[in-house]
mmCIF file of C-alpha atoms in Angstrom:
data_model
loop_
_atom_site.group_PDB
_atom_site.id
_atom_site.type_symbol
_atom_site.label_atom_id
_atom_site.label_comp_id
_atom_site.label_asym_id
_atom_site.label_seq_id
_atom_site.Cartn_x
_atom_site.Cartn_y
_atom_site.Cartn_z
ATOM 1 C CA MET A 1 -44.343 58.407 52.001
ATOM 2 C CA SER A 2 -44.736 56.230 49.192
ATOM 3 C CA GLU A 3 -42.949 53.462 47.056
ATOM 4 C CA ILE A 4 -43.264 51.738 44.061
ATOM 5 C CA ARG A 5 -41.787 48.649 44.760
ATOM 6 C CA LYS A 6 -40.751 46.217 42.177
ATOM 7 C CA HIS A 7 -41.773 41.705 42.037
ATOM 8 C CA TYR A 8 -38.130 40.113 43.000
ATOM 9 C CA PHE A 9 -37.677 38.526 39.214
ATOM 10 C CA LEU A 10 -41.152 39.517 37.632
ATOM 11 C CA PRO A 11 -42.619 42.847 35.908
ATOM 12 C CA GLU A 12 -44.574 43.346 38.473
ATOM 13 C CA TYR A 13 -45.335 46.379 40.734
ATOM 14 C CA CYS A 14 -47.606 47.253 44.452
ATOM 15 C CA ILE A 15 -47.832 50.339 45.716
ATOM 16 C CA ILE A 16 -46.657 50.346 49.899
ATOM 17 C CA ALA A 17 -47.999 53.380 51.643
ATOM 18 C CA GLU A 18 -47.386 53.147 55.256
ATOM 19 C CA GLU A 19 -49.264 56.945 55.414
ATOM 20 C CA ARG A 20 -52.670 55.711 55.314
ATOM 21 C CA SER A 21 -51.854 52.307 57.876
ATOM 22 C CA LYS A 22 -53.316 51.330 61.098
ATOM 23 C CA ARG A 23 -51.647 49.573 64.017
ATOM 24 C CA PRO A 24 -52.673 45.692 63.966
ATOM 25 C CA SER A 25 -55.483 45.543 66.364
ATOM 26 C CA ASP A 26 -57.725 48.205 64.065
ATOM 27 C CA PHE A 27 -57.099 45.186 60.792
ATOM 28 C CA ALA A 28 -58.637 42.890 63.975
ATOM 29 C CA GLY A 29 -61.266 40.547 62.023
ATOM 30 C CA PRO A 30 -64.235 39.655 64.369
ATOM 31 C CA SER A 31 -65.434 36.276 65.760
ATOM 32 C CA ASP A 32 -66.938 33.911 62.227
ATOM 33 C CA GLY A 33 -69.404 32.562 64.636
ATOM 34 C CA SER A 34 -67.751 28.995 64.717
ATOM 35 C CA GLU A 35 -67.515 28.960 67.832
ATOM 36 C CA LYS A 36 -71.739 28.913 67.813
ATOM 37 C CA SER A 37 -73.257 27.474 64.927
ATOM 38 C CA SER A 38 -74.097 24.019 66.026
ATOM 39 C CA SER A 39 -72.435 20.455 64.790
ATOM 40 C CA GLU A 40 -75.892 19.401 63.817
ATOM 41 C CA SER A 41 -75.748 21.810 61.563
ATOM 42 C CA CYS A 42 -72.957 21.699 59.709
ATOM 43 C CA VAL A 43 -72.455 18.964 57.092
ATOM 44 C CA PHE A 44 -68.387 18.221 58.058
ATOM 45 C CA CYS A 45 -68.621 18.588 61.617
ATOM 46 C CA GLY A 46 -68.436 14.437 62.321
ATOM 47 C CA GLY A 47 -71.352 12.324 62.938
ATOM 48 C CA ASN A 48 -72.245 13.871 59.567
ATOM 49 C CA GLU A 49 -70.689 12.047 56.982
ATOM 50 C CA GLU A 50 -74.294 10.963 55.316
ATOM 51 C CA LYS A 51 -74.717 14.916 54.115
ATOM 52 C CA THR A 52 -71.767 14.970 51.538
ATOM 53 C CA PRO A 53 -71.017 13.003 48.828
ATOM 54 C CA PRO A 54 -69.367 9.764 49.480
ATOM 55 C CA ALA A 55 -65.598 10.407 50.562
ATOM 56 C CA THR A 56 -62.750 9.454 48.005
ATOM 57 C CA VAL A 57 -60.669 8.837 51.027
ATOM 58 C CA VAL A 58 -60.667 9.497 54.561
ATOM 59 C CA TYR A 59 -57.578 9.150 56.823
ATOM 60 C CA ASN A 60 -57.869 7.343 60.969
ATOM 61 C CA GLU A 61 -54.891 7.519 62.898
ATOM 62 C CA GLY A 62 -51.926 7.288 59.631
ATOM 63 C CA GLU A 63 -54.520 4.405 58.253
ATOM 64 C CA VAL A 64 -56.573 5.297 54.887
ATOM 65 C CA PHE A 65 -59.878 4.401 54.025
ATOM 66 C CA ALA A 66 -62.970 5.027 51.961
ATOM 67 C CA ASP A 67 -66.791 5.227 51.943
ATOM 68 C CA THR A 68 -69.173 3.997 49.585
ATOM 69 C CA GLU A 69 -72.792 4.993 49.384
ATOM 70 C CA GLU A 70 -73.836 1.891 51.248
ATOM 71 C CA LYS A 71 -71.435 3.061 54.467
ATOM 72 C CA ARG A 72 -69.657 5.717 55.707
ATOM 73 C CA VAL A 73 -66.574 5.698 57.908
ATOM 74 C CA SER A 74 -67.546 7.242 61.076
ATOM 75 C CA LYS A 75 -64.557 7.732 62.942
ATOM 76 C CA TRP A 76 -61.648 9.525 61.118
ATOM 77 C CA ASP A 77 -58.852 12.880 61.521
ATOM 78 C CA PHE A 78 -59.165 13.979 57.699
ATOM 79 C CA ARG A 79 -61.894 13.288 54.997
ATOM 80 C CA CYS A 80 -61.860 14.306 51.342
ATOM 81 C CA PHE A 81 -64.707 14.057 48.529
ATOM 82 C CA PRO A 82 -66.075 15.604 45.640
ATOM 83 C CA ASN A 83 -66.825 18.911 45.674
ATOM 84 C CA LEU A 84 -70.656 19.223 45.632
ATOM 85 C CA TYR A 85 -70.695 22.453 43.555
ATOM 86 C CA PRO A 86 -67.382 22.119 41.031
ATOM 87 C CA ALA A 87 -65.696 25.006 38.877
ATOM 88 C CA VAL A 88 -64.601 21.743 37.020
ATOM 89 C CA SER A 89 -65.990 18.316 36.578
ATOM 90 C CA PRO A 90 -64.185 15.145 35.384
ATOM 91 C CA ALA A 91 -67.189 14.522 33.382
ATOM 92 C CA PRO A 92 -68.079 17.640 31.575
ATOM 93 C CA SER A 93 -70.649 19.031 28.853
ATOM 94 C CA PRO A 94 -69.053 19.890 25.746
ATOM 95 C CA PRO A 95 -68.735 23.252 25.278
ATOM 96 C CA GLY A 96 -71.012 25.628 23.285
ATOM 97 C CA PHE A 97 -69.793 28.005 20.310
ATOM 98 C CA HIS A 98 -69.285 31.540 21.268
ATOM 99 C CA GLY A 99 -68.816 32.621 17.938
ATOM 100 C CA LYS A 100 -65.845 32.725 15.595
ATOM 101 C CA GLY A 101 -62.093 33.153 16.754
ATOM 102 C CA LEU A 102 -63.410 32.934 20.926
ATOM 103 C CA GLU A 103 -62.199 29.702 22.157
ATOM 104 C CA THR A 104 -63.303 27.490 24.530
ATOM 105 C CA PHE A 105 -62.813 24.216 26.039
ATOM 106 C CA PRO A 106 -65.017 21.503 28.773
ATOM 107 C CA GLY A 107 -64.192 22.436 31.716
ATOM 108 C CA PHE A 108 -62.370 19.076 32.648
ATOM 109 C CA GLY A 109 -60.942 18.709 36.133
ATOM 110 C CA PHE A 110 -61.623 17.567 39.637
ATOM 111 C CA HIS A 111 -62.791 19.672 42.520
ATOM 112 C CA GLU A 112 -61.696 17.981 46.160
ATOM 113 C CA ILE A 113 -62.682 19.043 49.898
ATOM 114 C CA ILE A 114 -59.895 18.263 52.336
ATOM 115 C CA VAL A 115 -62.069 18.171 55.759
ATOM 116 C CA GLU A 116 -59.063 18.985 57.616
ATOM 117 C CA SER A 117 -60.718 17.799 61.571
ATOM 118 C CA PRO A 118 -63.638 16.423 62.356
ATOM 119 C CA VAL A 119 -64.215 18.776 65.528
ATOM 120 C CA HIS A 120 -66.167 21.866 65.004
ATOM 121 C CA GLY A 121 -64.356 25.951 65.683
ATOM 122 C CA LYS A 122 -60.855 24.485 64.953
ATOM 123 C CA LYS A 123 -58.278 26.037 63.872
ATOM 124 C CA LEU A 124 -55.232 25.148 62.282
ATOM 125 C CA LYS A 125 -52.935 27.345 64.574
ATOM 126 C CA ASP A 126 -54.327 24.745 67.358
ATOM 127 C CA PHE A 127 -53.765 21.714 65.905
ATOM 128 C CA SER A 128 -51.171 19.427 67.938
ATOM 129 C CA ASP A 129 -47.632 18.285 66.049
ATOM 130 C CA THR A 130 -49.236 14.676 64.864
ATOM 131 C CA GLU A 131 -52.494 16.775 63.309
ATOM 132 C CA ILE A 132 -50.774 19.392 61.627
ATOM 133 C CA SER A 133 -47.586 16.780 60.234
ATOM 134 C CA GLY A 134 -50.726 14.343 59.468
ATOM 135 C CA LEU A 135 -52.542 16.870 57.512
ATOM 136 C CA MET A 136 -49.047 18.111 55.379
ATOM 137 C CA ARG A 137 -49.139 13.976 54.372
ATOM 138 C CA VAL A 138 -53.003 14.778 53.109
ATOM 139 C CA TYR A 139 -51.808 17.595 51.436
ATOM 140 C CA LYS A 140 -49.088 15.606 49.173
ATOM 141 C CA ASP A 141 -51.254 12.402 49.052
ATOM 142 C CA ARG A 142 -53.890 13.886 47.520
ATOM 143 C CA VAL A 143 -51.470 16.689 45.383
ATOM 144 C CA CYS A 144 -50.040 13.345 43.656
ATOM 145 C CA HIS A 145 -53.115 11.810 43.638
ATOM 146 C CA TYR A 146 -54.664 14.108 41.120
ATOM 147 C CA ALA A 147 -51.049 14.796 39.327
ATOM 148 C CA ALA A 148 -51.148 11.461 37.861
ATOM 149 C CA ARG A 149 -53.829 11.560 36.421
ATOM 150 C CA GLU A 150 -54.214 12.224 32.964
ATOM 151 C CA ASN A 151 -54.196 15.165 31.370
ATOM 152 C CA ILE A 152 -53.727 17.364 34.060
ATOM 153 C CA ARG A 153 -51.084 19.676 34.045
ATOM 154 C CA TYR A 154 -51.603 22.092 37.516
ATOM 155 C CA VAL A 155 -53.270 21.057 40.869
ATOM 156 C CA SER A 156 -53.755 23.733 43.124
ATOM 157 C CA LEU A 157 -53.839 23.656 46.543
ATOM 158 C CA PHE A 158 -55.541 26.232 48.738
ATOM 159 C CA LYS A 159 -57.113 27.477 52.162
ATOM 160 C CA ASN A 160 -59.933 30.116 51.819
ATOM 161 C CA SER A 161 -60.425 30.828 55.800
ATOM 162 C CA GLY A 162 -63.443 33.271 56.549
ATOM 163 C CA LYS A 163 -65.926 34.140 54.206
ATOM 164 C CA ALA A 164 -63.920 37.724 52.951
ATOM 165 C CA ALA A 165 -61.182 35.201 51.908
ATOM 166 C CA GLY A 166 -64.474 33.533 50.242
ATOM 167 C CA ALA A 167 -65.725 29.967 52.434
ATOM 168 C CA SER A 168 -69.007 29.157 52.464
ATOM 169 C CA LEU A 169 -68.613 26.794 55.697
ATOM 170 C CA ASP A 170 -66.803 28.159 58.870
ATOM 171 C CA HIS A 171 -65.534 24.238 58.885
ATOM 172 C CA THR A 172 -61.958 23.829 59.057
ATOM 173 C CA HIS A 173 -60.883 22.737 55.561
ATOM 174 C CA SER A 174 -58.933 22.870 52.637
ATOM 175 C CA GLN A 175 -59.249 22.399 47.888
ATOM 176 C CA LEU A 176 -57.742 20.930 45.570
ATOM 177 C CA ILE A 177 -58.635 21.922 41.699
ATOM 178 C CA ALA A 178 -56.882 20.033 39.015
ATOM 179 C CA LEU A 179 -56.829 21.493 35.933
ATOM 180 C CA PRO A 180 -55.949 20.776 32.499
ATOM 181 C CA VAL A 181 -54.123 23.663 31.911
ATOM 182 C CA CYS A 182 -50.973 25.974 33.889
ATOM 183 C CA PRO A 183 -52.005 29.202 35.249
ATOM 184 C CA GLN A 184 -50.494 31.783 33.188
ATOM 185 C CA VAL A 185 -48.861 33.235 36.916
ATOM 186 C CA LEU A 186 -46.397 30.151 36.952
ATOM 187 C CA GLU A 187 -45.979 30.593 32.985
ATOM 188 C CA ARG A 188 -44.569 33.632 33.332
ATOM 189 C CA GLU A 189 -42.230 32.565 36.253
ATOM 190 C CA LEU A 190 -40.559 29.596 34.498
ATOM 191 C CA LYS A 191 -40.343 31.466 31.224
ATOM 192 C CA VAL A 192 -37.989 33.847 33.749
ATOM 193 C CA ILE A 193 -36.377 30.776 35.552
ATOM 194 C CA ARG A 194 -35.362 29.403 32.697
ATOM 195 C CA GLU A 195 -33.847 31.943 31.573
ATOM 196 C CA GLY A 196 -31.423 32.342 34.270
ATOM 197 C CA GLN A 197 -28.680 30.758 35.588
ATOM 198 C CA LYS A 198 -29.574 30.714 39.568
ATOM 199 C CA CYS A 199 -33.154 29.843 40.758
ATOM 200 C CA PRO A 200 -34.964 33.526 41.257
ATOM 201 C CA TYR A 201 -35.861 31.078 44.623
ATOM 202 C CA CYS A 202 -32.977 30.313 46.440
ATOM 203 C CA ALA A 203 -30.943 33.180 46.025
ATOM 204 C CA LEU A 204 -34.145 35.651 47.661
ATOM 205 C CA LEU A 205 -34.429 33.321 50.478
ATOM 206 C CA GLU A 206 -30.780 34.579 50.862
ATOM 207 C CA THR A 207 -31.916 37.731 51.039
ATOM 208 C CA GLU A 208 -34.655 37.424 53.101
ATOM 209 C CA LYS A 209 -33.131 35.784 56.168
ATOM 210 C CA ALA A 210 -30.600 38.578 56.892
ATOM 211 C CA SER A 211 -33.088 41.218 55.832
ATOM 212 C CA PRO A 212 -35.807 43.299 58.324
ATOM 213 C CA ARG A 213 -38.611 41.038 56.340
ATOM 214 C CA PHE A 214 -37.036 38.421 58.486
ATOM 215 C CA ILE A 215 -40.820 36.305 60.212
ATOM 216 C CA HIS A 216 -39.588 33.176 61.766
ATOM 217 C CA GLU A 217 -37.057 30.275 61.033
ATOM 218 C CA ASN A 218 -37.152 26.396 61.189
ATOM 219 C CA SER A 219 -34.465 23.389 60.173
ATOM 220 C CA LYS A 220 -36.169 23.227 56.815
ATOM 221 C CA PHE A 221 -38.326 26.434 56.227
ATOM 222 C CA VAL A 222 -37.971 30.276 56.495
ATOM 223 C CA ALA A 223 -40.930 32.667 56.838
ATOM 224 C CA PHE A 224 -40.788 36.367 55.883
ATOM 225 C CA ALA A 225 -42.729 39.199 54.880
ATOM 226 C CA PRO A 226 -42.021 39.534 51.201
ATOM 227 C CA TYR A 227 -40.608 42.555 49.302
ATOM 228 C CA TYR A 228 -42.939 42.542 46.988
ATOM 229 C CA SER A 229 -46.744 42.318 49.214
ATOM 230 C CA ILE A 230 -49.451 42.754 47.436
ATOM 231 C CA GLY A 231 -51.863 43.415 51.039
ATOM 232 C CA PRO A 232 -51.193 43.920 54.188
ATOM 233 C CA PHE A 233 -49.324 41.235 56.673
ATOM 234 C CA GLU A 234 -48.511 39.031 53.581
ATOM 235 C CA VAL A 235 -45.829 35.851 54.547
ATOM 236 C CA TRP A 236 -44.466 33.709 51.866
ATOM 237 C CA ILE A 237 -42.344 29.966 53.252
ATOM 238 C CA LEU A 238 -39.543 28.905 50.940
ATOM 239 C CA SER A 239 -37.356 25.634 52.095
ATOM 240 C CA LYS A 240 -34.072 26.187 51.999
ATOM 241 C CA GLU A 241 -33.769 22.882 49.812
ATOM 242 C CA HIS A 242 -34.615 23.145 46.415
ATOM 243 C CA ILE A 243 -38.274 21.079 45.704
ATOM 244 C CA SER A 244 -40.358 22.075 42.870
ATOM 245 C CA PHE A 245 -43.420 19.861 44.099
ATOM 246 C CA LEU A 246 -45.260 18.497 47.612
ATOM 247 C CA GLY A 247 -44.592 15.349 45.975
ATOM 248 C CA ASP A 248 -41.024 14.758 46.116
ATOM 249 C CA PHE A 249 -41.080 15.815 50.088
ATOM 250 C CA SER A 250 -40.345 13.579 52.509
ATOM 251 C CA PRO A 251 -41.916 12.993 56.498
ATOM 252 C CA GLU A 252 -39.653 15.465 57.925
ATOM 253 C CA LEU A 253 -40.048 18.496 55.303
ATOM 254 C CA LEU A 254 -43.333 17.482 55.763
ATOM 255 C CA SER A 255 -43.141 17.965 59.757
ATOM 256 C CA THR A 256 -41.352 20.871 59.516
ATOM 257 C CA LEU A 257 -43.286 23.533 56.626
ATOM 258 C CA GLY A 258 -46.635 21.852 59.348
ATOM 259 C CA GLU A 259 -44.938 23.602 62.343
ATOM 260 C CA ILE A 260 -43.715 26.690 60.037
ATOM 261 C CA LEU A 261 -46.949 27.553 58.731
ATOM 262 C CA ARG A 262 -48.521 27.021 62.147
ATOM 263 C CA GLU A 263 -45.883 29.033 63.821
ATOM 264 C CA VAL A 264 -47.201 31.679 60.896
ATOM 265 C CA LEU A 265 -50.939 31.330 61.479
ATOM 266 C CA ARG A 266 -50.397 31.802 65.562
ATOM 267 C CA SER A 267 -47.714 34.971 64.804
ATOM 268 C CA TYR A 268 -51.544 36.318 63.279
ATOM 269 C CA ALA A 269 -53.642 35.536 65.709
ATOM 270 C CA LYS A 270 -51.876 37.324 68.015
ATOM 271 C CA ILE A 271 -51.731 40.302 66.688
ATOM 272 C CA LEU A 272 -54.953 40.566 63.485
ATOM 273 C CA GLY A 273 -57.225 38.163 66.140
ATOM 274 C CA ASN A 274 -59.402 35.648 63.511
ATOM 275 C CA MET A 275 -58.742 37.939 60.373
ATOM 276 C CA PRO A 276 -60.062 35.753 57.323
ATOM 277 C CA TYR A 277 -57.524 34.622 54.907
ATOM 278 C CA ASN A 278 -55.981 32.559 51.845
ATOM 279 C CA HIS A 279 -53.478 30.157 52.349
ATOM 280 C CA MET A 280 -52.078 28.888 48.821
ATOM 281 C CA PHE A 281 -49.378 26.336 47.322
ATOM 282 C CA TYR A 282 -47.274 26.995 44.639
ATOM 283 C CA GLN A 283 -45.539 24.336 42.870
ATOM 284 C CA LEU A 284 -44.883 22.506 39.808
ATOM 285 C CA PHE A 285 -44.968 19.008 38.901
ATOM 286 C CA GLU A 286 -42.630 17.421 36.625
ATOM 287 C CA THR A 287 -40.616 21.059 36.060
ATOM 288 C CA PRO A 288 -37.484 20.761 38.435
ATOM 289 C CA GLU A 289 -36.560 24.445 37.715
ATOM 290 C CA TYR A 290 -39.023 25.725 39.888
ATOM 291 C CA HIS A 291 -39.033 26.337 43.657
ATOM 292 C CA LEU A 292 -41.912 25.419 45.792
ATOM 293 C CA ASN A 293 -43.428 28.536 47.776
ATOM 294 C CA LEU A 294 -46.539 28.647 50.166
ATOM 295 C CA ARG A 295 -47.769 31.973 50.141
ATOM 296 C CA LEU A 296 -50.527 33.525 53.224
ATOM 297 C CA LEU A 297 -51.993 36.446 52.574
ATOM 298 C CA PRO A 298 -54.900 38.052 55.212
ATOM 299 C CA ARG A 299 -57.668 39.238 53.765
ATOM 300 C CA ILE A 300 -56.619 43.209 54.680
ATOM 301 C CA SER A 301 -57.788 44.564 51.899
ATOM 302 C CA THR A 302 -59.563 44.643 48.754
ATOM 303 C CA ALA A 303 -58.880 44.672 45.202
ATOM 304 C CA ALA A 304 -60.839 48.558 44.228
ATOM 305 C CA GLY A 305 -60.746 50.125 40.449
ATOM 306 C CA PHE A 306 -57.138 50.663 40.549
ATOM 307 C CA GLU A 307 -55.913 47.542 41.273
ATOM 308 C CA LEU A 308 -58.104 45.625 38.642
ATOM 309 C CA ASN A 309 -57.275 48.828 36.129
ATOM 310 C CA THR A 310 -53.907 48.090 36.731
ATOM 311 C CA GLY A 311 -52.812 45.015 38.646
ATOM 312 C CA ILE A 312 -51.068 46.910 40.749
ATOM 313 C CA TYR A 313 -51.684 46.916 44.697
ATOM 314 C CA ILE A 314 -52.004 49.037 46.786
ATOM 315 C CA ASN A 315 -49.816 47.844 50.361
ATOM 316 C CA THR A 316 -50.667 50.568 54.088
ATOM 317 C CA VAL A 317 -48.966 48.128 55.910
ATOM 318 C CA SER A 318 -44.968 48.309 55.129
ATOM 319 C CA PRO A 319 -43.330 44.764 55.085
ATOM 320 C CA GLU A 320 -40.777 45.596 57.068
ATOM 321 C CA LYS A 321 -43.230 46.662 59.759
ATOM 322 C CA ALA A 322 -45.920 43.718 59.100
ATOM 323 C CA ALA A 323 -42.055 41.960 60.429
ATOM 324 C CA SER A 324 -41.771 43.321 63.048
ATOM 325 C CA TYR A 325 -45.446 42.791 64.341
ATOM 326 C CA LEU A 326 -45.092 39.478 63.548
ATOM 327 C CA ARG A 327 -42.402 38.549 65.469
ATOM 328 C CA GLY A 328 -43.420 40.381 67.997
ATOM 329 C CA ASP A 329 -40.906 43.156 68.491
ATOM 330 C CA GLU A 330 -43.641 45.452 68.871
#
């Protein structure tokens, strides 16, 4: 039996089709080969700093440094540098003319790589408390840096882990793209939020804490499988406190965010193995009405003709069943 489910507060739908489902072990991802790759050939590994553009920022034991063209910082915990093949550029070429009535803008923006460890093959689920809280601090610093740049309206912070999730290199890293436009998905959410009297994320948080979709909780955050899930084992992480932007997070919030993210990734590893996944921050700066959320999506299913035609995703694992597995109940 299948169900059509509506998004919590947007006019969007998904189909939960459990009769097509499998056990988590059937989804488990194979090794991505990262442990077999030579650190000599991986440009993100410690010791290969000359193989990337100079780092804009280098973090080592809580201190901040930067590369120069002549000298690279060789000892580091986290390393941030411009993407060698950027989607956007701080100095874009003038746009071409493609016909009357067709709008085109310069491809302005910033595209940065955040290398999360000098050690090849290391995964976020295996980070120590110091390492995971340090990464959250880097996330905050870099998002704030680009949010303060002139003409930037949105900073997309995301991680592609595994080839199926869009990663071209196995070495653990995240990316940041700062844009002069706000994505339509955030504009739609913000419109609904501003029309209501209460933050819908605060409301759904109370619902999901007591639902069968609840997964993990700590002093500051709740992780759950959303009622409206576009894919198997999708997880949302919400702050119990209404905060719109990572730049407003205290050190304690950053640490507890890292802890619950790591907890979810460990749950994924137990039941899905080395499954490719994405994690994505949804946030807005200078917009206090919004409620920051972090979403994780294992790349189990592929959008096909129906999904592309309708924008309605078919999910073969109900969020209730996914949460049960991720909690360790089954």
